[in-house]
PDB file of C-alpha atoms and ligand atoms in Angstrom:
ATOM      1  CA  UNK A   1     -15.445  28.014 -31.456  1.00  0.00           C
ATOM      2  CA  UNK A   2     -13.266  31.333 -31.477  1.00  0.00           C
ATOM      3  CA  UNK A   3     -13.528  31.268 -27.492  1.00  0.00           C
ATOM      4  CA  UNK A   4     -12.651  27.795 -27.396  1.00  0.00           C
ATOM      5  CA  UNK A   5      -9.705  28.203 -29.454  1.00  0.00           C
ATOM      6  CA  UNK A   6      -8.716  31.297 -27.309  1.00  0.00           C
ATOM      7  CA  UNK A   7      -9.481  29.492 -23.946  1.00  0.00           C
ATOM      8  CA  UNK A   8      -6.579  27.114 -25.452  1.00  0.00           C
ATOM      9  CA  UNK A   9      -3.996  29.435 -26.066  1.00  0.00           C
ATOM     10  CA  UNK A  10      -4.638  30.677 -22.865  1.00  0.00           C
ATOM     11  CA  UNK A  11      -3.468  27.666 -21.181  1.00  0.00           C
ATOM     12  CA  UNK A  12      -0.988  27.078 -23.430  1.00  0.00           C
ATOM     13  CA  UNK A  13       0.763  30.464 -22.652  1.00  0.00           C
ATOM     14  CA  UNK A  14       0.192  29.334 -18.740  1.00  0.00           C
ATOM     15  CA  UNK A  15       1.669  26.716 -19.384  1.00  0.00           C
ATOM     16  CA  UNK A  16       4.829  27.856 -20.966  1.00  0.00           C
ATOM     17  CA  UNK A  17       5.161  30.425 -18.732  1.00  0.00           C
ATOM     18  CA  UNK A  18       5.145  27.890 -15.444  1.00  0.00           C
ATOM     19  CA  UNK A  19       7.569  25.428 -16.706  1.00  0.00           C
ATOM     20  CA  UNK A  20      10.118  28.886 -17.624  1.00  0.00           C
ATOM     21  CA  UNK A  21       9.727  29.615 -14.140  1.00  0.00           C
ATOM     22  CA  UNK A  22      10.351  26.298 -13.088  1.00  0.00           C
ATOM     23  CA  UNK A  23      13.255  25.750 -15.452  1.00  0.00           C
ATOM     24  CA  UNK A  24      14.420  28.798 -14.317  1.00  0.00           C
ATOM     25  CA  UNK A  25      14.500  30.329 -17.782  1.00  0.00           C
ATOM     26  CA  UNK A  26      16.510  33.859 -16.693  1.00  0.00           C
ATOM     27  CA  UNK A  27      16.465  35.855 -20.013  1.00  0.00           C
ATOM     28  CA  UNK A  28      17.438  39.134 -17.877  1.00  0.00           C
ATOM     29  CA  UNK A  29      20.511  38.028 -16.238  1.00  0.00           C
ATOM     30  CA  UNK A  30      23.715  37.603 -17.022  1.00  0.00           C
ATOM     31  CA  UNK A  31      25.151  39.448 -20.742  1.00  0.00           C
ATOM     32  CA  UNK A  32      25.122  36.176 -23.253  1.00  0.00           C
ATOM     33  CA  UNK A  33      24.148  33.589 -20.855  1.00  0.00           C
ATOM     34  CA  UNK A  34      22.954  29.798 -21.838  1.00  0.00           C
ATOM     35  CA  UNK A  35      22.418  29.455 -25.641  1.00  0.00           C
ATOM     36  CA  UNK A  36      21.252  26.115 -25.142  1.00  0.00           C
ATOM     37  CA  UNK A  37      19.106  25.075 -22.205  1.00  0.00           C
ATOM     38  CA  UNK A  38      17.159  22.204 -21.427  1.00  0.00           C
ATOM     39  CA  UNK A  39      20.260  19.469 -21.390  1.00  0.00           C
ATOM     40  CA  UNK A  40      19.469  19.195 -17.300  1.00  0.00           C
ATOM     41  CA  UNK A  41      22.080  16.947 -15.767  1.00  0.00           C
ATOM     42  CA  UNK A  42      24.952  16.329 -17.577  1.00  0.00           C
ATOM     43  CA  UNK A  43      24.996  20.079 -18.788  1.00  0.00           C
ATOM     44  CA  UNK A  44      27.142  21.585 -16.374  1.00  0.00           C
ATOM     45  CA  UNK A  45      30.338  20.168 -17.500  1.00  0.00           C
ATOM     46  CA  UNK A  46      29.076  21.249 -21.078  1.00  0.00           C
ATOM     47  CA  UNK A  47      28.901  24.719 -19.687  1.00  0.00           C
ATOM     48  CA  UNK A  48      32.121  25.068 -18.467  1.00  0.00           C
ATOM     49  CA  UNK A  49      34.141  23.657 -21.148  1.00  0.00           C
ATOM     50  CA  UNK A  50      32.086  26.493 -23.026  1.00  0.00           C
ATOM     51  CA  UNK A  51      33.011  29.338 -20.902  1.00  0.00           C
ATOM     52  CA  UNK A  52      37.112  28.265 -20.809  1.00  0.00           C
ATOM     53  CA  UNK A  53      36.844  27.739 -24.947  1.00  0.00           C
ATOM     54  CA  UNK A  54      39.394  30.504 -26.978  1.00  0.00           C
ATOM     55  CA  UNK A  55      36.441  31.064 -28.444  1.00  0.00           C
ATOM     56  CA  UNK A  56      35.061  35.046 -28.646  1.00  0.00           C
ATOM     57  CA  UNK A  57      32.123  35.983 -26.387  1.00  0.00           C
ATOM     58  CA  UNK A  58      29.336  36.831 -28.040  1.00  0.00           C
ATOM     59  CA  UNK A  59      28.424  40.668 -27.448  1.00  0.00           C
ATOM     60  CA  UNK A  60      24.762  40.791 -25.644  1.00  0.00           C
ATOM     61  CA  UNK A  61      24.008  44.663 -26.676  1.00  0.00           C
ATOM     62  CA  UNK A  62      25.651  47.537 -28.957  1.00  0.00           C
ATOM     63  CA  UNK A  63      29.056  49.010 -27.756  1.00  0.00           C
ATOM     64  CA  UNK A  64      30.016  51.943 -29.052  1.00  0.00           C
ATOM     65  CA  UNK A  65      33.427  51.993 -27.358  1.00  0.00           C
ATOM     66  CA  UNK A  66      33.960  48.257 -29.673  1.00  0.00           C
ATOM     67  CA  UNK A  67      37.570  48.430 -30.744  1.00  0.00           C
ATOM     68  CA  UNK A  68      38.249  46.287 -33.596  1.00  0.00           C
ATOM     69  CA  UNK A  69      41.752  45.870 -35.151  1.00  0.00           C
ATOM     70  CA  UNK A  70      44.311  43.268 -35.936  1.00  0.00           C
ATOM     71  CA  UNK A  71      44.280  42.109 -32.647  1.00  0.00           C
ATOM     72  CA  UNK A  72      40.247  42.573 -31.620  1.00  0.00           C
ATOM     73  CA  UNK A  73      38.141  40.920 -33.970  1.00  0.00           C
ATOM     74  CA  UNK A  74      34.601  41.741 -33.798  1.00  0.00           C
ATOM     75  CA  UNK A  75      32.725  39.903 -31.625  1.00  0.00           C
ATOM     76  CA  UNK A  76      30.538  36.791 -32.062  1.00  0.00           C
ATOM     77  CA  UNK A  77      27.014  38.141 -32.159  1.00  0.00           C
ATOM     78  CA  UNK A  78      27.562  41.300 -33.282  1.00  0.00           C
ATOM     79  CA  UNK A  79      24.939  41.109 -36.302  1.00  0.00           C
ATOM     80  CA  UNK A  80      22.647  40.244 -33.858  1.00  0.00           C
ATOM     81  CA  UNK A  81      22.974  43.786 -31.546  1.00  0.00           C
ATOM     82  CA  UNK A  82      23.439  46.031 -34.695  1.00  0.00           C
ATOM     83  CA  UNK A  83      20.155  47.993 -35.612  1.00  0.00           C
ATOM     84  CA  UNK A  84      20.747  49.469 -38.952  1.00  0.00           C
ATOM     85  CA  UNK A  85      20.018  51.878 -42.029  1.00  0.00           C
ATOM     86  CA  UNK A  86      20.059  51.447 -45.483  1.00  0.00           C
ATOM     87  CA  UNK A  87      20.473  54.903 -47.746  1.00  0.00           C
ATOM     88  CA  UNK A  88      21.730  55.202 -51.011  1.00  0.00           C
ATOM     89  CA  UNK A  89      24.448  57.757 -51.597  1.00  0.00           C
ATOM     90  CA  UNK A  90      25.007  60.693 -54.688  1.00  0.00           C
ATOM     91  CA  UNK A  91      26.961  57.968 -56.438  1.00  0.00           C
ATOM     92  CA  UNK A  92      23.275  55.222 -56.579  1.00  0.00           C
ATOM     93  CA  UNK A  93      25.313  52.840 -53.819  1.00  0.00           C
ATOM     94  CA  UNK A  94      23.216  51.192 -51.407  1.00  0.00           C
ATOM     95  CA  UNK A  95      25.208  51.632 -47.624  1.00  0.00           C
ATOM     96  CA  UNK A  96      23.929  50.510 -44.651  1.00  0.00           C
ATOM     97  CA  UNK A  97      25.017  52.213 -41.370  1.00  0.00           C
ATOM     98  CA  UNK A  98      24.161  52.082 -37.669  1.00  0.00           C
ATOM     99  CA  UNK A  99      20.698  53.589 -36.787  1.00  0.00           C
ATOM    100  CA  UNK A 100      22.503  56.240 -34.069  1.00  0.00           C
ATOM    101  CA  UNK A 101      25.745  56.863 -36.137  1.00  0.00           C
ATOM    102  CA  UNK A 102      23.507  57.384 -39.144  1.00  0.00           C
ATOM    103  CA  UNK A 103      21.532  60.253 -36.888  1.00  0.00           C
ATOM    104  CA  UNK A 104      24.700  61.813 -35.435  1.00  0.00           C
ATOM    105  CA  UNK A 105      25.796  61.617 -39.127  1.00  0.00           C
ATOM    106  CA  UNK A 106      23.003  63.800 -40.637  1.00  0.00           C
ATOM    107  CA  UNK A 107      23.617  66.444 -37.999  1.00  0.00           C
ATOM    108  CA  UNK A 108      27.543  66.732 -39.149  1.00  0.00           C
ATOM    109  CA  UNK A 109      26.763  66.323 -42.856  1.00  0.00           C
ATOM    110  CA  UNK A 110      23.794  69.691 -42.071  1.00  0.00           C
ATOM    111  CA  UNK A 111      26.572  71.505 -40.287  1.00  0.00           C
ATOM    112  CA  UNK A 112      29.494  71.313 -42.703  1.00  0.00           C
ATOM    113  CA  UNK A 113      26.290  72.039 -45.145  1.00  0.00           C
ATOM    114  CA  UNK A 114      26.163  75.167 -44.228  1.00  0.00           C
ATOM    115  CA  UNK A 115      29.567  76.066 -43.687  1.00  0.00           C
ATOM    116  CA  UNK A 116      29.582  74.874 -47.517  1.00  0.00           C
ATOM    117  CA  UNK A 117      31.236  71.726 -47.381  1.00  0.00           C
ATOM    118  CA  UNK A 118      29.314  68.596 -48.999  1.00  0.00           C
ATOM    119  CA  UNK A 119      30.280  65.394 -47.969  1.00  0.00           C
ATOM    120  CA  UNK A 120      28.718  61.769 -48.566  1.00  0.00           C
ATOM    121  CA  UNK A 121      29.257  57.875 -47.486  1.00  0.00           C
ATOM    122  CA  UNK A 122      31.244  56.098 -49.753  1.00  0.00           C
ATOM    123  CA  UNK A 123      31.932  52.567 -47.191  1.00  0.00           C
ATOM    124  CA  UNK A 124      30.035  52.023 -43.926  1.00  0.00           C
ATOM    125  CA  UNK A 125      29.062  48.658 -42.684  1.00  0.00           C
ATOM    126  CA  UNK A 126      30.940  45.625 -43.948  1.00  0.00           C
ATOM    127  CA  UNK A 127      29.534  41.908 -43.815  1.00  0.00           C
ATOM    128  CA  UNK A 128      31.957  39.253 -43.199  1.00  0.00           C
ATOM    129  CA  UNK A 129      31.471  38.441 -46.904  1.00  0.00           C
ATOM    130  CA  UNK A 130      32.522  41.987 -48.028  1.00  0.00           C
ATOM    131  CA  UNK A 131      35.582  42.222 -46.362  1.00  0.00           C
ATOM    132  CA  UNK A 132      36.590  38.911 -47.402  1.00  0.00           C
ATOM    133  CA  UNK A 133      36.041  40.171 -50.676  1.00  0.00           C
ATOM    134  CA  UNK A 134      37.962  42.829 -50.538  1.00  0.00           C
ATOM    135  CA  UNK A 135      40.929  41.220 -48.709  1.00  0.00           C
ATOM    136  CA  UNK A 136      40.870  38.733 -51.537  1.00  0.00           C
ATOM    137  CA  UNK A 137      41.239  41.259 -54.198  1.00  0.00           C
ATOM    138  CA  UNK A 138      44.083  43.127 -52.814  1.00  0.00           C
ATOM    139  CA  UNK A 139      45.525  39.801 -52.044  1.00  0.00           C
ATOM    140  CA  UNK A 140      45.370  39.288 -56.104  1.00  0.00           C
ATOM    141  CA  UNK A 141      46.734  42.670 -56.432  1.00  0.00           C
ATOM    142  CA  UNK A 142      43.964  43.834 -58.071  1.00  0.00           C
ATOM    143  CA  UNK A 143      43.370  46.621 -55.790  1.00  0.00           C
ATOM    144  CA  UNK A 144      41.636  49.191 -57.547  1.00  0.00           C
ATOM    145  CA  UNK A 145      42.362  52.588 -56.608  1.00  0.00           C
ATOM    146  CA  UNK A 146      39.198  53.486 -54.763  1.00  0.00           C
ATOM    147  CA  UNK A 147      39.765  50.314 -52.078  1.00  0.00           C
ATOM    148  CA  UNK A 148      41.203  51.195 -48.685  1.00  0.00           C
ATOM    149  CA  UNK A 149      45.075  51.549 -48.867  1.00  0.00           C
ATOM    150  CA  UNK A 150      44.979  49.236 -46.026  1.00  0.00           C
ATOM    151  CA  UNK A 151      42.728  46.318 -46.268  1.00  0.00           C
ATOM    152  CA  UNK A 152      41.789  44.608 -43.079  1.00  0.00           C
ATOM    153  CA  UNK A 153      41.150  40.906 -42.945  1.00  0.00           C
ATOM    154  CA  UNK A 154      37.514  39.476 -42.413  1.00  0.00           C
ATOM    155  CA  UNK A 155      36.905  40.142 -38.603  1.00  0.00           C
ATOM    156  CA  UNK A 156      39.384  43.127 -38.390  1.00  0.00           C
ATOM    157  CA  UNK A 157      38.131  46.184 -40.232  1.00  0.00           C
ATOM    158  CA  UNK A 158      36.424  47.941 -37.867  1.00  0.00           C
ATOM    159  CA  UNK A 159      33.789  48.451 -41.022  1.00  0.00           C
ATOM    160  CA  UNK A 160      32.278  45.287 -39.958  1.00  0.00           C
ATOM    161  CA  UNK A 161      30.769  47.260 -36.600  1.00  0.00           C
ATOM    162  CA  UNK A 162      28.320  49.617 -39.213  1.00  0.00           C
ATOM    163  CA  UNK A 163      30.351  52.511 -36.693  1.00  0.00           C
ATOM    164  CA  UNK A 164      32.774  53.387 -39.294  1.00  0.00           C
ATOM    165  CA  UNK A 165      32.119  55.720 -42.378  1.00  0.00           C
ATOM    166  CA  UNK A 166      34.551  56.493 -45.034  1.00  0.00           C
ATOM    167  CA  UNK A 167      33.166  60.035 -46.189  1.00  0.00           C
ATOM    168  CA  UNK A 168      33.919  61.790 -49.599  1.00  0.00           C
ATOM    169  CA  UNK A 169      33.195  65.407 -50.993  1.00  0.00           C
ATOM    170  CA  UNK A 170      31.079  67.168 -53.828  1.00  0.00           C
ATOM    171  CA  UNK A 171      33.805  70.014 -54.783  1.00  0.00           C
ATOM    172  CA  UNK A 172      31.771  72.546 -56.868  1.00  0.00           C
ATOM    173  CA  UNK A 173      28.773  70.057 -57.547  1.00  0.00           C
ATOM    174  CA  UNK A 174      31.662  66.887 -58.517  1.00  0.00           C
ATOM    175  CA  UNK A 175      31.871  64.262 -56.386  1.00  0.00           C
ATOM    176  CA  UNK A 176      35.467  63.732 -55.471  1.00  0.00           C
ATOM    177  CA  UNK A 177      35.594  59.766 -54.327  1.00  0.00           C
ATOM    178  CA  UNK A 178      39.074  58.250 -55.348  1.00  0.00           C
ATOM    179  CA  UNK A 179      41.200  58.548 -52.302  1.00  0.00           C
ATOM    180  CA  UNK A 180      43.937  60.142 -54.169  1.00  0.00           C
ATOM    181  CA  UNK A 181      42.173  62.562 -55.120  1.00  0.00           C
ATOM    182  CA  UNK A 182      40.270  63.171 -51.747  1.00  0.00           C
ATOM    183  CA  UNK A 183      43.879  63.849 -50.070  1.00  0.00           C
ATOM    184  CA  UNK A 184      44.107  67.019 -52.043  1.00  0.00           C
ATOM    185  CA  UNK A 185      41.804  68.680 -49.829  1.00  0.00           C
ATOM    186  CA  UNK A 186      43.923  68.471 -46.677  1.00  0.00           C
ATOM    187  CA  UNK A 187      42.201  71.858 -45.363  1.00  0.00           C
ATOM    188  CA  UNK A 188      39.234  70.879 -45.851  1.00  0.00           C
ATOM    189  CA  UNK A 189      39.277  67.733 -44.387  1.00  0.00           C
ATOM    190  CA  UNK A 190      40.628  69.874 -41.383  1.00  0.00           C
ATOM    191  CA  UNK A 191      37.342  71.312 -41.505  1.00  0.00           C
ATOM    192  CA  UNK A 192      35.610  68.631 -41.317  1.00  0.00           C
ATOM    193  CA  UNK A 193      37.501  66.875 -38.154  1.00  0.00           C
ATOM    194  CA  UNK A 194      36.905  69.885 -36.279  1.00  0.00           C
ATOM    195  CA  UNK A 195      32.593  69.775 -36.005  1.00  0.00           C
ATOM    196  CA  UNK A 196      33.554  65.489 -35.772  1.00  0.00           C
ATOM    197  CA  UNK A 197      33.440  65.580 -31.545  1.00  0.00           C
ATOM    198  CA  UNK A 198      30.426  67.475 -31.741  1.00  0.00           C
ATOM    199  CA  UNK A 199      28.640  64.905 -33.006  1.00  0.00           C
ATOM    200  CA  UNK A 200      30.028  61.569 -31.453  1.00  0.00           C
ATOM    201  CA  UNK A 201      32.521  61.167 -33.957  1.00  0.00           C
ATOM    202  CA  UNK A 202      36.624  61.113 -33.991  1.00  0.00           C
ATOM    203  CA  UNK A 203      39.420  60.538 -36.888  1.00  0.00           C
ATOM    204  CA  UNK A 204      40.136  57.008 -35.860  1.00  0.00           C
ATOM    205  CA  UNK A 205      43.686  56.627 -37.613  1.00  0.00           C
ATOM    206  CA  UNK A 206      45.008  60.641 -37.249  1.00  0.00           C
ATOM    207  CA  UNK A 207      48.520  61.299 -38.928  1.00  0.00           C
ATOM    208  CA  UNK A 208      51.319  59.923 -36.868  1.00  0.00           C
ATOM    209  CA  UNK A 209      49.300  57.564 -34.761  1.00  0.00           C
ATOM    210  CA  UNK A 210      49.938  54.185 -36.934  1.00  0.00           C
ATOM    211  CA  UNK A 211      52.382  52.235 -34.512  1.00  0.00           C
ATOM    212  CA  UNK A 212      49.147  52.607 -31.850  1.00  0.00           C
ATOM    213  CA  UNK A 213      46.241  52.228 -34.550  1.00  0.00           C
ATOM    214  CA  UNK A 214      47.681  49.516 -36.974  1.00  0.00           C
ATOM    215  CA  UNK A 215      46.483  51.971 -39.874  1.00  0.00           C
ATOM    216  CA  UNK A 216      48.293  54.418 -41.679  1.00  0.00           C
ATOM    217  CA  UNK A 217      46.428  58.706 -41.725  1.00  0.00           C
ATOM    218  CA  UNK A 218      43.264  58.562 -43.466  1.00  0.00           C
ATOM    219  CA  UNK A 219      41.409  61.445 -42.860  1.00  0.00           C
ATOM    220  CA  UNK A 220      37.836  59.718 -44.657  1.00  0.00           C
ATOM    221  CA  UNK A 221      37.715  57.105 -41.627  1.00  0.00           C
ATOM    222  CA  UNK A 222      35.712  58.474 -39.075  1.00  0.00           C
ATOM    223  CA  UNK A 223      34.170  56.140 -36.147  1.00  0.00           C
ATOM    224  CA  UNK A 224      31.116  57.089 -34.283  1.00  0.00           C
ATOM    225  CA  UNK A 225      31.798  56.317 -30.354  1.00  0.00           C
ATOM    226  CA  UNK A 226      29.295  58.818 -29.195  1.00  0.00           C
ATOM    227  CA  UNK A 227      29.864  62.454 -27.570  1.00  0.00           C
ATOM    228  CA  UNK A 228      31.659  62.139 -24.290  1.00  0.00           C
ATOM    229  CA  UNK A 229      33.937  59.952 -25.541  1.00  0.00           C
ATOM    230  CA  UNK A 230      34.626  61.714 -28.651  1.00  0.00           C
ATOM    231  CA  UNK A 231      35.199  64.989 -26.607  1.00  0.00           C
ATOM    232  CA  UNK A 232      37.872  62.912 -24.505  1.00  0.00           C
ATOM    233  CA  UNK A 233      39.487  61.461 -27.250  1.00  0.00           C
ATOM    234  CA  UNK A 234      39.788  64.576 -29.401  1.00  0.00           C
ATOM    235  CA  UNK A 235      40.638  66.636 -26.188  1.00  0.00           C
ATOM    236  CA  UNK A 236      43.632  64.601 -24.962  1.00  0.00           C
ATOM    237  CA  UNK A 237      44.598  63.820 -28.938  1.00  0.00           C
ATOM    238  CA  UNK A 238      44.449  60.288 -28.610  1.00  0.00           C
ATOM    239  CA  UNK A 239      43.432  57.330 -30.431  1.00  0.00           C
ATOM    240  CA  UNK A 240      40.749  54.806 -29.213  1.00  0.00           C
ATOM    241  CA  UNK A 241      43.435  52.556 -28.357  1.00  0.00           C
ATOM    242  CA  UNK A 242      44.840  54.895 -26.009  1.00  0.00           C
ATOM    243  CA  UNK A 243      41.232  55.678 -24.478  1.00  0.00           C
ATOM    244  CA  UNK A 244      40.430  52.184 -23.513  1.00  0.00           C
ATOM    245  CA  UNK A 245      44.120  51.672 -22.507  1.00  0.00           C
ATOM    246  CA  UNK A 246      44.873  49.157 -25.201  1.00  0.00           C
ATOM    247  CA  UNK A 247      48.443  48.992 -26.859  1.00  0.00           C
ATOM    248  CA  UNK A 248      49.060  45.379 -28.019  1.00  0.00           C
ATOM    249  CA  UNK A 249      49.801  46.183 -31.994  1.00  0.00           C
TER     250      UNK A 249
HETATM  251 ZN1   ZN B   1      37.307  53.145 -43.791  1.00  0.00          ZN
END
């Protein structure tokens, strides 16, 4: 009976596999490529009128060069490609982060550990829903104190990409989180962005830089983008903007 059943399958799998190879079912080629077969025929025209759409292409695999801002919303798909984390920080919040931004993470948050400096997550990844969220309750002018200065629109906060962390400190076993109060530690935030390359990350909006960046200094937003690039970046003291040669703010 078993056999039988597993004779079946067999042929089944066969099966399916000859009439992918007839169909020409290429899963390997190009980045994105047909969502929807099997409409033989009358699908080219279908297919084209896709490709020429406004609409965004959807990312095959994880960037970590992405640039999101007002002008580079995150890209259709990108749920899809992002393997993530979940931890909970010193404050019981539940924040999810990118599986290799999370590593590179722990090895900055052990080596400011023992140069004495404690920092934690406050904001990593953002679902669509969460940003609108927020957006909504700065747009009621509720914004509580701890939001971002700046809040993004849904598709624009670079939060959205699980690449971005907002960090805050433990000060003599307190946890310092408002942002008002975390920009009373400008030297040891200094600190901090010096061991960021190091580990893949940069200060994505530095002082001065908001007429390139769209965002005004916060010294809590760092972006992973992985070593070489964050060597580069901090290097030639430029923003990721001016690394991929975008200025269009
Ligand atoms: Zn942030």
């Amino acid at each position: 009976m078993k056999n039988s059943v597993f004779r079946r399958w067999i042929f089944v799998t066969f099966l399916m596999s000859t009439l992918m190879v007839v169909s020409g079912c290429a899963g390997s080629g190009q980045a994105g490529g047909p969502a929807s077969g099997g409409k033989t025929g009358q699908g080219t025209e279908e297919a084209a009128l896709g490709n020429t759409g406004s609409e965004t292409a959807a990312i095959a695999s994880m960037d970590y060069l992405i640039l999101v801002n007002k002008n580079h919303p995150i890209p259709d798909g990108w749920e899809n490609v992002i393997d993530g984390v979940s931890i909970t920080n010193s404050l019981g919040d539940e924040i999810l982060v990118e599986r290799t931004a999370y590593a590179a993470y722990l090895k900055l948050h052990d080596q400011l550990a023992r140069e004495g400096i404690m920092v934690d997550i406050s904001s990593a990844w953002r679902s669509e829903a969460d940003q609108q969220a927020l957006a909504d309750t700065a747009a009621e002018g509720k914004t509580a104190v701890s939001s971002e200065e700046y809040v993004a629109e849904p598709g624009q906060s670079e939060h959205q990409t699980g690449l971005a962390l907002d960090l805050y400190l433990n000060i003599d076993g307190k946890d310092v989180v408002e942002k008002k109060d975390l920009e009373k530690y400008p030297e040891i935030w200094e600190e901090i962005h010096d061991q960021l390359p190091e580990f893949g990350f940069i200060l994505r909006f530095p002082e001065g830089s908001e007429g390139v960046t769209g965002h005004p200094y916060e010294p809590w937003h760092i972006r992973y983008v992985g070593e070489k690039a964050a060597a580069e970046i901090t290097q030639q003291e430029i923003t990721l903007e001016e690394y991929l040669g975008v200025d269009d703010l």
